[in-house]
């Protein structure tokens, strides 16, 4: 059933003339999940359109997901155009405003995250395209007074069997006066021309000449720049403020207190920053000041030895362990991680008595708009958000607490001026909302033949959704699903399984970080499984294979990766291979890493072979790019990343002490995509989880060193070497 | 008043002498293609050409840039290596979020202007100060080689 309606016609009927002209198709608000918020709301000007065909033949696709590198400004237009059959060269994109119709079809709010953009729009956008095509054909058939069946759509034209044709631009006005057809016919997958074909990104040209506009690139007339002093200890409050020195700095215009700290407003960034740095602030630090990483680790380690809340239980794990021929156990740990998006956080706000306009790179439009409305004392519909290009998101720009948007609205409100709040790199790194710090206790038993018979996994860490409005949906029976995903649902055939969870409460703000819980659980599960394989004296690939017979898609990528990597072929001396497989966000990924280690303990990853099964592909070009991207992101964490805390303060600030992978460390990455007609899965995140364990397993295979903590720093490698 | 020659035009700006060139370019000249990533010379997002050499504009006080020829991403396409690099970047679909790419392109264009046929090791060596959080490195390597090939086809460097 189509939820699509003709925006241009409604406008036409109401005003008698069409602004801009052409055919504009929207979708009804009652699209799955979008109902509750906008049900009674009526729209004035085309806020709900998805496609606009103009008389000059340009086709604008209004994209309701944020472009943060993952390629949605190309893949989502591809979905529309598969059915629309416009000339791909005439396709433009535009970011959607905030409106209920643009809500995520599964989550009921406008947002980008969870590697869901393509699958969640897979039906709706194809239907929009099909509706437009059928209307254009109907308009042409009517003009020629011929049967619609004698007309077909082709590259932006409707062509009659006689050879006559109209361009879409010529038909747009006429089509706009027609009703949306009820009987939308979507192509069979076997007839796809665009979906599944590698397609160059539409946003590349403006990203190579400096024209692409990110949040940081917005300038408003009369706007000031603000830099905010935030407490270095999370939860700290301003006790006293001396702004005298700050106010003496040339260009500084105002100093205002906001809930998150003290904002200095100036004509330029440099002066605002100098002003911020010159503030004399005494902070009330609060309980988090007692927090330090080593103490936390100790506390977590203790907890990991006690039973937690049960997330998964099958069979009798105690019995299984006792009866096992061989039992092994280990402890794993991963640190807090910052997202470190290349574009530091920023937000521009123009607050007026009856409106609020926001320019920002965000993944969370509805949440940010509502937060802004509340602070401004406006109705949500009085708040307008312009979604700019995001200089990276990775989850940081999807904050239920709306931190960087709320703060900017507070600053605009207090200073009564249009303002752009800029975070320095240090502000961004120290600003919290990290991937949680995790500690895991894990044990397993093998029978005489080396088959695992029991698996017991205790997880300790903070809940990402506790205290947010997601808690209701994502926490069940006291278990935050994002804490145990990838651990409570392991695919391996083990009869007795227990996975339990201790949810800690620590004053460090945490958030989803590319691949969320999987970023931690895959490291633990896939490393420990490797330990079991070696304990059973089995080949790690064959060992996994034997336990995955009921999981063909895991098996498929595992086998493909092994085969392409030449798993059974010997490697040059000094190199080792490691393998890992993991499902997340509906996509299956296996990776084989080739690794060497030098005498200083430094790891070098030479080659990564990646096999991915994400069901029906839409743009294989961006799938490959996202695999490469996620592997680099995961390698940065595996080799370098750690946010540590001392006396409640984050110790890292910039890329010198929070390094990310560099070009000279980049392995050769080979991506192989499984052909499939299954439902599309996610792409942005699923290649992150397997890389850390693949590298750790490779290190073990080449040097006999098992690292159970990330990052795998040279010091850690040397420490293990010395111990053994 | 500080006078700067940027993209072949003279600009006079009234800023304190210690303001980094980056912020003058972005906030006063509104050439926003040059990006702020770290402010400490650690990421390369802010790379511009100063007398043809790739430099970190966040590390150059505006006053010190006087009397020098500065080129930004907005104008690099009018140089031979710059145009070749931009074209190769599109052909290899390098950009993801795109935020680091101005800096990558400026760095690569300066490299190719000085060394039209760099080896893998020279590329790694020259571009390793330009960070990309989206991990486009493999494509960057390929695109530099492609641009190098394009330049060779075009005759003298
Ligand atoms: S902003 Fe200049 S090097 Fe990072
Ligand atoms: S493309 Fe996003 S940081 Fe390089």
PDB file of C-alpha atoms and ligand atoms in Angstrom, chain A residues 342, chain B residues 95-101 104 131-136, ligand 2:
ATOM      1  CA  UNK A 342      37.593  14.937  12.128  1.00  0.00           C
TER       2      UNK A 342
ATOM      3  CA  UNK B  95      36.083  11.289  -0.042  1.00  0.00           C
ATOM      4  CA  UNK B  96      33.824   9.911   2.626  1.00  0.00           C
ATOM      5  CA  UNK B  97      32.764  12.575   5.112  1.00  0.00           C
ATOM      6  CA  UNK B  98      35.141  14.781   3.142  1.00  0.00           C
ATOM      7  CA  UNK B  99      36.325  16.856   6.056  1.00  0.00           C
ATOM      8  CA  UNK B 100      40.023  15.973   5.806  1.00  0.00           C
ATOM      9  CA  UNK B 101      40.090  15.932   2.032  1.00  0.00           C
ATOM     10  CA  UNK B 104      44.875  15.660   1.748  1.00  0.00           C
ATOM     11  CA  UNK B 131      44.854  12.163   9.223  1.00  0.00           C
ATOM     12  CA  UNK B 132      41.609  10.728   7.921  1.00  0.00           C
ATOM     13  CA  UNK B 133      39.184   9.446  10.533  1.00  0.00           C
ATOM     14  CA  UNK B 134      37.059   7.893   7.779  1.00  0.00           C
ATOM     15  CA  UNK B 135      40.023   5.768   6.759  1.00  0.00           C
ATOM     16  CA  UNK B 136      40.231   6.679   3.081  1.00  0.00           C
TER      17      UNK B 136
HETATM   18  S1  LIG C   2      37.037  11.660   4.664  1.00  0.00           S
HETATM   19 FE1  LIG C   2      36.281  11.907   6.677  1.00  0.00          FE
HETATM   20  S2  LIG C   2      38.075  12.404   7.779  1.00  0.00           S
HETATM   21 FE2  LIG C   2      38.826  11.899   5.846  1.00  0.00          FE
END
